[in-house]
Coordinates of C-alpha atoms and ligand atoms in Angstrom, one line a residue:
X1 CA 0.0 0.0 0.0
X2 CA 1.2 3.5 -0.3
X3 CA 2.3 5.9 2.2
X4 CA -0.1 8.4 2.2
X5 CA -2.6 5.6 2.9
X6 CA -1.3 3.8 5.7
X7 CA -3.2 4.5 9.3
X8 CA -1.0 5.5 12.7
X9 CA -0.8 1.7 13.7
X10 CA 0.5 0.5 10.4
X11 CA 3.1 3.2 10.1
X12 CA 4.1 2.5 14.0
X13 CA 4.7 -1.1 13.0
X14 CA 6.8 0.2 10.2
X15 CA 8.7 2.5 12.2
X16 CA 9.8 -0.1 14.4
X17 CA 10.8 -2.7 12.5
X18 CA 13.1 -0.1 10.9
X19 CA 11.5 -0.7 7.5
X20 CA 11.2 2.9 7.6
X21 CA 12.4 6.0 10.1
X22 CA 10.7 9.1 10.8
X23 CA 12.8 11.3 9.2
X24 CA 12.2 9.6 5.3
X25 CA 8.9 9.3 6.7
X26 CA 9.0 13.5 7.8
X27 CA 10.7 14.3 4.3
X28 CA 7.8 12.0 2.2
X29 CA 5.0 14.7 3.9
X30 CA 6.7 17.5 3.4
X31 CA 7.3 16.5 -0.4
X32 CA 3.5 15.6 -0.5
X33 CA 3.3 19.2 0.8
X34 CA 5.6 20.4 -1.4
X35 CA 3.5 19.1 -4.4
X36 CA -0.2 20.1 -3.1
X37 CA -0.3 22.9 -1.3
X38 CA 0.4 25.5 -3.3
X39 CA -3.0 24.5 -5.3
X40 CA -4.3 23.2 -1.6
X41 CA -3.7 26.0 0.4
X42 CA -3.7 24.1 3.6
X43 CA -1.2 25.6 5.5
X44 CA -0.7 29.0 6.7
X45 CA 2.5 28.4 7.8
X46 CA 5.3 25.1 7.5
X47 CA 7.8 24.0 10.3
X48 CA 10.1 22.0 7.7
X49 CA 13.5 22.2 9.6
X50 CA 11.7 21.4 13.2
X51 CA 9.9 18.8 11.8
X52 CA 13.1 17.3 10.9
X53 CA 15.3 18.1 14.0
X54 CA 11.8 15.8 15.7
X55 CA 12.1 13.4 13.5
X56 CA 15.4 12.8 13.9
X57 CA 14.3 12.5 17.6
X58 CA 12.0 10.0 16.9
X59 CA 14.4 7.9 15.4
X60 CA 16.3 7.7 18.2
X61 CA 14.0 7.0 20.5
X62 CA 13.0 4.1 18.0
X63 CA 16.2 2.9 18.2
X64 CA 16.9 2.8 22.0
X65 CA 13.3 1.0 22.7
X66 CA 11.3 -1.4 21.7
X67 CA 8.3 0.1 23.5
X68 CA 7.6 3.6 21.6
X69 CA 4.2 5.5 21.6
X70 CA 2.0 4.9 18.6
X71 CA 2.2 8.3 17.7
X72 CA 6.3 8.6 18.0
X73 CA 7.3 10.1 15.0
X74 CA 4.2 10.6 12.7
X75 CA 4.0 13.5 10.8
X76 CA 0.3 15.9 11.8
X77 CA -0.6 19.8 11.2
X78 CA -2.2 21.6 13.9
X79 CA -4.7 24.2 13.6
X80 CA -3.3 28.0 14.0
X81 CA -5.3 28.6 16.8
X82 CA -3.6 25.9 19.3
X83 CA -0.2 27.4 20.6
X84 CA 3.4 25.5 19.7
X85 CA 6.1 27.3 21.6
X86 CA 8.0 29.7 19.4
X87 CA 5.7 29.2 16.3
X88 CA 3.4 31.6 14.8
X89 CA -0.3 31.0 16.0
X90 CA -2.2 34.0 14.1
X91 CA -5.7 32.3 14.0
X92 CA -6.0 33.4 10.5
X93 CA -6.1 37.4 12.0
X94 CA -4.6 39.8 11.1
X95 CA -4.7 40.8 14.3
X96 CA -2.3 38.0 15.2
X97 CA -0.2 38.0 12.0
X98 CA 2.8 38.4 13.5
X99 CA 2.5 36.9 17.2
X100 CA 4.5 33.7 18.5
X101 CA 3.7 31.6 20.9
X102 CA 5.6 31.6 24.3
X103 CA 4.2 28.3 25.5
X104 CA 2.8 25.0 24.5
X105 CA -0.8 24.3 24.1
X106 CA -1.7 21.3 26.5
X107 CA -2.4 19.0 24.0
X108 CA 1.2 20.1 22.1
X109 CA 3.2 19.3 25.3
X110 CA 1.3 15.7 25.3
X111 CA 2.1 15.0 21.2
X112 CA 5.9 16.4 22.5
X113 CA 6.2 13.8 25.3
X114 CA 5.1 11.2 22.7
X115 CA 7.9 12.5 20.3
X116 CA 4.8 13.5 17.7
X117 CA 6.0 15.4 14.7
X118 CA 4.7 18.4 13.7
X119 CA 4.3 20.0 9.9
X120 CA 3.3 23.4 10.2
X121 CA -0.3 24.9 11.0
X122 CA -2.9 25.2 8.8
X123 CA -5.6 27.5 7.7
X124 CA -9.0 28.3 9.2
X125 CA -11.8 30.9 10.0
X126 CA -10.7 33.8 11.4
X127 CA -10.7 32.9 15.5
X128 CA -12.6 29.9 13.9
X129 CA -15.9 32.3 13.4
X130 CA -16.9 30.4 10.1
X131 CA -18.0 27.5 8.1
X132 CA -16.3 27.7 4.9
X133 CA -13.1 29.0 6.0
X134 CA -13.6 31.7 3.6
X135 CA -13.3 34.1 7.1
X136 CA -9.3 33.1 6.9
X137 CA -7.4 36.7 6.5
X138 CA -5.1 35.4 4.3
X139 CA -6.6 33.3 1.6
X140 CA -9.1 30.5 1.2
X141 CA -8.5 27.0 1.0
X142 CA -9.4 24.5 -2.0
X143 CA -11.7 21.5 -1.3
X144 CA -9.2 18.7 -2.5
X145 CA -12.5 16.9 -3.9
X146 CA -13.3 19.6 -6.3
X147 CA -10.9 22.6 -6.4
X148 CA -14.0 25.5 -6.4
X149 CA -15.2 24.3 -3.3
X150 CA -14.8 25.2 0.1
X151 CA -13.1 23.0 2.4
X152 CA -15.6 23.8 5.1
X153 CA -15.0 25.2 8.8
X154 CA -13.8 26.5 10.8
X155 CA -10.9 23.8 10.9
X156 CA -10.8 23.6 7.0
X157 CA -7.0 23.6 6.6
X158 CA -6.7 20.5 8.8
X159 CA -9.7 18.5 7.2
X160 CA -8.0 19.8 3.6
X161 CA -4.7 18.7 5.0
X162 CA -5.6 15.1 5.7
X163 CA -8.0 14.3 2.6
X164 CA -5.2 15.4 0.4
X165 CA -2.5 13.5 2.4
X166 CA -0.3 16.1 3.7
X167 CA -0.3 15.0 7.1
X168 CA -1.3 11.7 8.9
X169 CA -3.5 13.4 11.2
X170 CA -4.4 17.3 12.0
X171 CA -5.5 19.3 15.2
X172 CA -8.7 21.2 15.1
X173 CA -11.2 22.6 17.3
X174 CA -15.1 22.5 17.7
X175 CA -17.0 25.4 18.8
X176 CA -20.6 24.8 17.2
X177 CA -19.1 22.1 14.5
X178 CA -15.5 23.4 13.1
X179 CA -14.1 19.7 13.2
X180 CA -16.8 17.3 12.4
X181 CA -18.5 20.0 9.4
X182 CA -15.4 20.4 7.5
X183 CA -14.5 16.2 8.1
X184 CA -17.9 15.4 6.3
X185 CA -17.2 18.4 3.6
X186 CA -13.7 16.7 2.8
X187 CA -14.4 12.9 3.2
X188 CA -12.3 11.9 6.4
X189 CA -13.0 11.6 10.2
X190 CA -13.7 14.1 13.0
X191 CA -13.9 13.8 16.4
X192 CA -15.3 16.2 18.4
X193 CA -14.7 15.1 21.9
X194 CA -16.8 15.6 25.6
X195 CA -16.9 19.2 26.8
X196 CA -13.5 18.7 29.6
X197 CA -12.6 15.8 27.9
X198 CA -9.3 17.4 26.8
X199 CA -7.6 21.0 28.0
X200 CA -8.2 24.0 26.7
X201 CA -5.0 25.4 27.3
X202 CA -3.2 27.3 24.6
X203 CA -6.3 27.0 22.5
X204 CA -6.7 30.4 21.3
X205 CA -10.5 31.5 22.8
X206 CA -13.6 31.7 20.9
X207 CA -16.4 30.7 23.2
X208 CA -14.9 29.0 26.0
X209 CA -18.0 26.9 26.9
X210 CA -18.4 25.5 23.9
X211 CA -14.4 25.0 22.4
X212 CA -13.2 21.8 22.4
X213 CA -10.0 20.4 20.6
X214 CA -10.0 16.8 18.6
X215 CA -8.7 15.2 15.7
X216 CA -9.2 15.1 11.8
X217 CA -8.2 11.6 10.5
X218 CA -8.0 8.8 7.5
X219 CA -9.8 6.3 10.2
X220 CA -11.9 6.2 13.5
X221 CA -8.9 3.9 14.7
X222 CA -6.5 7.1 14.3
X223 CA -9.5 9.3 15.3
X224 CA -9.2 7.2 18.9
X225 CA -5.5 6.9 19.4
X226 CA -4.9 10.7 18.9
X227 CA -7.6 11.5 20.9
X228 CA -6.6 8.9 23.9
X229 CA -3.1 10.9 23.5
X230 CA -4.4 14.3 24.1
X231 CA -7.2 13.5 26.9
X232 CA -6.8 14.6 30.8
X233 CA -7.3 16.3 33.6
X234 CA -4.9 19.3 33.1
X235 CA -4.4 22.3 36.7
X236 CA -4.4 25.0 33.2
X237 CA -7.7 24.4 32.8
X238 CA -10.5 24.0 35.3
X239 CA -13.4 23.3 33.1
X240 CA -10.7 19.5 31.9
X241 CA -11.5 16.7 33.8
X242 CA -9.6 13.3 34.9
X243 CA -11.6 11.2 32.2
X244 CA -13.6 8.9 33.8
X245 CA -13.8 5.2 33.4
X246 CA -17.7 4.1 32.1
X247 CA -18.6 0.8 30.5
X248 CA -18.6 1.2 27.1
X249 CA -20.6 -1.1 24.7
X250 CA -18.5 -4.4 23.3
X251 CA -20.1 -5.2 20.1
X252 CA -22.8 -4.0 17.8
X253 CA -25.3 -6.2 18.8
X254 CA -25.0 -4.4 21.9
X255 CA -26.2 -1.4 20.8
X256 CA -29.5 0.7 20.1
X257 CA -29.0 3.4 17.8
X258 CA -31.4 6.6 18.0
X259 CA -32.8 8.3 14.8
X260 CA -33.7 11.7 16.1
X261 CA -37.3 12.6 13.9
X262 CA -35.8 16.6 14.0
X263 CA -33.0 15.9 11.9
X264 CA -34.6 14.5 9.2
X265 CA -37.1 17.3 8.3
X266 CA -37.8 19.2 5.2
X267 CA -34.9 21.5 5.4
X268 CA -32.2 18.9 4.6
X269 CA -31.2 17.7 0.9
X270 CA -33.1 14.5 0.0
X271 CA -30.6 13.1 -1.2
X272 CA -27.9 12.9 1.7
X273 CA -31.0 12.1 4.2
X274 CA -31.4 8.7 1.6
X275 CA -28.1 8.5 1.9
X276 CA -27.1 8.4 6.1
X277 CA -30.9 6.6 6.4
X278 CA -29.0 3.9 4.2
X279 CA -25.8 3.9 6.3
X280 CA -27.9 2.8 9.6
X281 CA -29.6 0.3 7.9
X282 CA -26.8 -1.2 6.8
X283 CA -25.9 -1.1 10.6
X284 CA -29.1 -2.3 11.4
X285 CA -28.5 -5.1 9.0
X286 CA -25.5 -5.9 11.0
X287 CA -27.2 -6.6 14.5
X288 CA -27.3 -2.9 16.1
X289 CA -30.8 -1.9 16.8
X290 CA -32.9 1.2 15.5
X291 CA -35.3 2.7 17.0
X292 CA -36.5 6.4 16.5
X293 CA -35.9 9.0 19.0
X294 CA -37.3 12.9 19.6
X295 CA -34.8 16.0 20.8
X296 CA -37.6 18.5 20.5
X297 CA -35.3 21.3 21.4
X298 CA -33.3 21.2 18.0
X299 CA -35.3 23.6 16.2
X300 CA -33.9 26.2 18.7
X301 CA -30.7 25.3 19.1
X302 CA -29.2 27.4 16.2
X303 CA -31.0 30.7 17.8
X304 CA -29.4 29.6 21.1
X305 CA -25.7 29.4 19.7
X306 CA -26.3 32.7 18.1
X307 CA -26.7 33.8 21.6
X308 CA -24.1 32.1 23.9
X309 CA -21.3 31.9 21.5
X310 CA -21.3 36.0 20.6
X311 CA -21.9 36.9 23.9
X312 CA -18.8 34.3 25.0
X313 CA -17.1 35.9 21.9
X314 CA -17.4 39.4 22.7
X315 CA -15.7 38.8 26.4
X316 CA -12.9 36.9 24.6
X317 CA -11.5 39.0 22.0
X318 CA -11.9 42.0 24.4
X319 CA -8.3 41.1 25.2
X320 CA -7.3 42.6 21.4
X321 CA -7.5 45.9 21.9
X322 CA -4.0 47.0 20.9
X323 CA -1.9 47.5 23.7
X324 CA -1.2 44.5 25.0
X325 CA -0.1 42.1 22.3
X326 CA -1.7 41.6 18.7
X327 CA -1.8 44.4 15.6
X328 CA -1.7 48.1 17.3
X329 CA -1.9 50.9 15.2
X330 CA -1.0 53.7 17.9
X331 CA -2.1 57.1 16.0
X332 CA -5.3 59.3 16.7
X333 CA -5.8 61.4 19.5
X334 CA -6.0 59.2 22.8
X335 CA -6.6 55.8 23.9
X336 CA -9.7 55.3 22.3
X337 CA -8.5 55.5 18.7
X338 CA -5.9 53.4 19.4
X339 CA -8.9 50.6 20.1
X340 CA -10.5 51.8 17.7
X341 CA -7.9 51.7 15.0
X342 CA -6.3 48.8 16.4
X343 CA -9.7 46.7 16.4
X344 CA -11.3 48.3 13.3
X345 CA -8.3 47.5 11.0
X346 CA -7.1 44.3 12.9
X347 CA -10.3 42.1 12.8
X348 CA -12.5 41.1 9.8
X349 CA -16.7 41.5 9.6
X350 CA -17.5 38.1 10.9
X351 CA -15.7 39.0 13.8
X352 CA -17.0 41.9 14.2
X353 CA -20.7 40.9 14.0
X354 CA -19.9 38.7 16.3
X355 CA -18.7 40.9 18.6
X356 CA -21.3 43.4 18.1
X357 CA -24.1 40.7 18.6
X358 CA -22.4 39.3 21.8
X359 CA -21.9 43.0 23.6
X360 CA -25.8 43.7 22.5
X361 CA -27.4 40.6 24.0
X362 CA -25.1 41.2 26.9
X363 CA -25.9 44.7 27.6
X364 CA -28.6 46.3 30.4
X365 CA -31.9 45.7 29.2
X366 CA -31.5 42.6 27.1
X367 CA -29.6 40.4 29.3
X368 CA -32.7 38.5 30.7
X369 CA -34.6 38.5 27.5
X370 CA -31.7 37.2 25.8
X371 CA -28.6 35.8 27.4
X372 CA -30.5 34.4 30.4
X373 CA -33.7 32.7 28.2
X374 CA -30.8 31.3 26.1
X375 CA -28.5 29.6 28.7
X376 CA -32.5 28.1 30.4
X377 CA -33.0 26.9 27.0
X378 CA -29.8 25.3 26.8
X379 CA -30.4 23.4 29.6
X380 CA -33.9 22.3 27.9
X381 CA -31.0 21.3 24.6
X382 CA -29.0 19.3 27.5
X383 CA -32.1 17.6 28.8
X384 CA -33.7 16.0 25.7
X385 CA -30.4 14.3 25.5
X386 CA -30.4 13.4 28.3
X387 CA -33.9 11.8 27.9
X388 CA -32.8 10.3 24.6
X389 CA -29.4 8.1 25.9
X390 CA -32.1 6.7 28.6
X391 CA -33.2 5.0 25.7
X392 CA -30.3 4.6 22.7
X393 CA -26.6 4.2 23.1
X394 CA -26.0 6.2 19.9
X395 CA -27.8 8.5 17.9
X396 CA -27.2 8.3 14.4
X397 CA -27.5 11.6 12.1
X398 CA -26.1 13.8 9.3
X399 CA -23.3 16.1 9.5
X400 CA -24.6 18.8 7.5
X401 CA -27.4 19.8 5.6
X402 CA -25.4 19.8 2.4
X403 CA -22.2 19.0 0.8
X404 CA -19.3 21.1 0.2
X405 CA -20.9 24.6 -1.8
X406 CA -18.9 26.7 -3.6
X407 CA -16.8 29.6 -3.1
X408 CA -18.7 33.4 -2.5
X409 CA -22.3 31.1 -2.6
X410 CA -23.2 31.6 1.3
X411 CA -20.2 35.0 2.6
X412 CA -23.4 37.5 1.1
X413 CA -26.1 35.9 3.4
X414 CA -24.4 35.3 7.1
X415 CA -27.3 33.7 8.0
X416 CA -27.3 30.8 5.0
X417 CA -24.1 30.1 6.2
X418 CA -25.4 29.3 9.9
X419 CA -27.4 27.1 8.8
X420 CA -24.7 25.2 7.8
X421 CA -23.8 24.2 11.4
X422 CA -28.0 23.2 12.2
X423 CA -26.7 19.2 13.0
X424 CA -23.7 19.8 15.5
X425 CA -24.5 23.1 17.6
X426 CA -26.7 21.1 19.6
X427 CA -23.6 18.7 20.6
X428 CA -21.9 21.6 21.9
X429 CA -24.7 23.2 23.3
X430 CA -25.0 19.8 25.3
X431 CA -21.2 19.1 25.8
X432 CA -21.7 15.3 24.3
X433 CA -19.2 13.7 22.0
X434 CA -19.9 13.3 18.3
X435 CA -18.1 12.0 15.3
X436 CA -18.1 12.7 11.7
X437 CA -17.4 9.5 9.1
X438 CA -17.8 9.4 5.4
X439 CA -20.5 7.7 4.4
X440 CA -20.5 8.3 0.4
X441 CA -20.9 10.7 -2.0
X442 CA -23.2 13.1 -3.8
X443 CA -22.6 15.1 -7.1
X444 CA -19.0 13.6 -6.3
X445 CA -18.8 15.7 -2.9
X446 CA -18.4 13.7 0.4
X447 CA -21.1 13.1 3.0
X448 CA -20.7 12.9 6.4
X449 CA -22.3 10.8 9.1
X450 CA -22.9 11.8 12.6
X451 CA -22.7 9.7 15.4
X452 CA -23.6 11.5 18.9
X453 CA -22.9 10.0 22.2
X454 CA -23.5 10.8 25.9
X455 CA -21.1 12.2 27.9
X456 CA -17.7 10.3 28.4
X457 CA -18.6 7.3 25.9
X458 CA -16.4 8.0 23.0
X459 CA -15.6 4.1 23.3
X460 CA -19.4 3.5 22.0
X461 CA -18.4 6.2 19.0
X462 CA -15.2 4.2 18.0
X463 CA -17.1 1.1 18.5
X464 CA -20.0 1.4 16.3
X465 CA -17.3 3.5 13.9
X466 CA -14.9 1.1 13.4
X467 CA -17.8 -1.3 12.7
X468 CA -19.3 1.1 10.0
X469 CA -16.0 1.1 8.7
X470 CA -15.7 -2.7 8.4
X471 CA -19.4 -2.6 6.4
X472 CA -18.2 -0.5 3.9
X473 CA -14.7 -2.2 3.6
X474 CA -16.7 -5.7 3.0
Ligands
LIG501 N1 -19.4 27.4 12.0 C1 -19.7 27.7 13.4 C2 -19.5 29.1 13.7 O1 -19.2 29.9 12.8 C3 -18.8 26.8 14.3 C4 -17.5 27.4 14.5 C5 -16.6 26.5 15.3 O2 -17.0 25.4 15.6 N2 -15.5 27.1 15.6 O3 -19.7 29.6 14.8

């Protein structure tokens, strides 16, 4: 088999039985780079000569043990909003164009102590406030399925990355849907994992009760072992927890899967709900059980995002305001042109609107009527969740709406593009676990299927995953 399509444990067997070392491993991505991403335009930035001094690393730890982590020495990408010491993290800002990190994210220090290698960082949605990662300040990113597409977003870079085999693996993050939307747009796997599940730390804020780092991989088997790397309790972070230990399903025969009647209504293409009703058929087929489910909350769960996350937003990028780090542009007559300036030129319109809608719904007056009826109704989002893993283990739906649209079709209408994110705001909303996994094709653009899961049981997601996987294999 080639390279590019080997998964983490077949390249770890390689690696140590020396039939290959990190470094030609290292110098195959970067050439793989090298070739793609000028048309790609993954990457907003490359770590080349790191990637090698870790590499080189790697090797020796290969050499001096027998007993190496499964992700010692594998190439990944990494989102520009997690921190690597020393490297650039702009978030796809201008504001941050020209800011390096002086400390390791959480889940960087973890890949470090496993001697992971890293490639560079790659392009998303300006402080991931986006869908098509059109919102980048720097350029847009090609949908390696059909090069006038968008990649999706917010963490389109990494989902490009890893369908177009730059990287084994990539970091994103999930806010209302940044890892598992752009997964389904570009054909591979995203994990979005439990609220506290893994640290926050040196993840650059957007709404800090909804942000969540995971992976963007080939296969839920990679999905699992990257995200059983980066998991913990961390002191950084109060809202991580120590993971805890629930029994998880064993097979598939064990396990009821939950078709939720609100997200198979009018609003989504035909075509992909035949498709993903298909899918769990075909799981149904296979001994899991089906039985239909209602979250009757959904319908507001995209007017409760539009709440919580600006008003989260607007208290988190209060921090740019020109002085203390980030793009300052120091003329005008006191201190309030110098926010003024520094803001107005430094941040783009989605960010912007966001920030405008978050200090409105905030402000004296409108608080109760919309902050406070939004966080009561979020709790309402949480409960029919709740109700519905009384009865399912899984619940089975699609990604997205749509597949991948093309370039300029939604930046006119802000509010088309929202609806792009209908299917996974509620998982944040909740703080569940959900995973995106392709599940075919339509008009040649990937679909994605959704599986959701209650708090803590990623296990049942890889479980009934890697099963789907086997399905389609056969
Ligand atoms: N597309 C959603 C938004 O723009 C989700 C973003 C994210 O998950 N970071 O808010």
């Amino acid at each position: 088999m080639e390279l590019e399509n080997l998964s983490i444990r077949d390249l770890n067997k390689k690696l140590k039985a020396k039939e290959i070392s990190s470094l030609e491993l290292t110098e195959f991505y970067i050439s793989q780079i090298e070739k793609k991403d000028d048309d790609i335009k993954a990457f907003l930035s490359y770590s080349f000569d790191e990637a090698k001094k870790q590499a080189k690393k790697a090797d020796e730890v290969i050499s001096s043990s027998d007993d190496i982590s499964l992700l010692c020495g594998i190439p990944f990408a990494v989102k520009d909003n997690i921190l690597i010491k020393g490297q650039k993290a702009t978030a796809a800002s201008k504001m941050l164009e020209n800011y390096n990190a002086p400390y390791d994210a959480f889940v960087i220090e973890k890949l470090k102590e496993k001697n992971a290698v890293f490639l560079g960082k790659t392009n998303m949605d300006e402080f991931a406030m986006g869908s098509s990662t059109e919102n980048s300040a720097f350029f847009c990113t090609k949908n390696p399925h059909d090069k006038n597409k968008v990649p999706g977003g917010s963490s389109g870079g990494s989902a490009a990355a890893v369908a177009s085999s730059q990287a084994v693996y990539a970091l994103g993050s999930d806010t209302g849907g940044s890892i598992r939307q752009p997964a389904s747009f570009c054909g591979v796997v995203g994990l979005k994992p439990t609220y506290g599940a893994v640290s926050r730390y040196g993840l650059i804020a957007m709404a800090s009760s909804l942000d969540q780092i995971g992976p963007l991989t080939k296969t839920v088997d990679d999905a699992e072992i990257v995200f059983d790397a980066i998991l913990g309790k961390d002191k950084k972070d109060a809202t991580s927890v120590a993971y805890p230990e629930k029994m998880a399903k064993s097979g598939l025969s064990e396990i009821t899967i939950g078709i939720p009647k609100e997200y198979f209504v009018d609003e989504v293409d035909p075509n992909i709900k035949d498709i993903v009703k298909k899918q769990i058929e075909e799981l149904q087929s296979a001994g899991a059980k089906i039985k239909e489910v209602s979250l009757p909350n959904t319908k507001h769960a995209l007017s409760v995002y539009y709440i919580i996350m600006p008003a989260e937003v607007s208290s988190n990028m209060a921090r740019y305001d020109g002085i203390k780090y980030g793009y300052s542009k120091q003329h005008g007559q006191d201190l309030s042109d110098v926010y003024f300036n520094s803001r107005g030129e430094g941040l783009g319109n989605e960010v912007k609107r966001r920030i405008m809608l978050g200090t409105y719904v905030l402000s004296a007056g409108y608080y109760d009527a919309y902050y406070k009826k939004a966080q009561k109704v979020r709790t309402l989002i949480v409960d029919d969740f709740k109700k519905a893993f009384e009865e399912v283990d899984v619940l089975a739906t699609p990604t997205s709406p749509t597949v991948a649209f093309g370039f300029s079709e939604k930046t006119k209408d802000p509010l088309s593009m929202y609806l792009a994110d209908i299917f996974t705001v509620p998982v944040n909303l909740a703080g569940v676990p959900a995973i995106s996994i392709p599940c075919g094709s339509l008009d040649g653009m990937p679909v994605g299927l959704q599986f959701i899961a209650p708090w803590f049981l990623e296990k049942n997601l890889f479980l009934v995953g890697k099963e789907y996987e086997k399905l389609k294999q056969n």
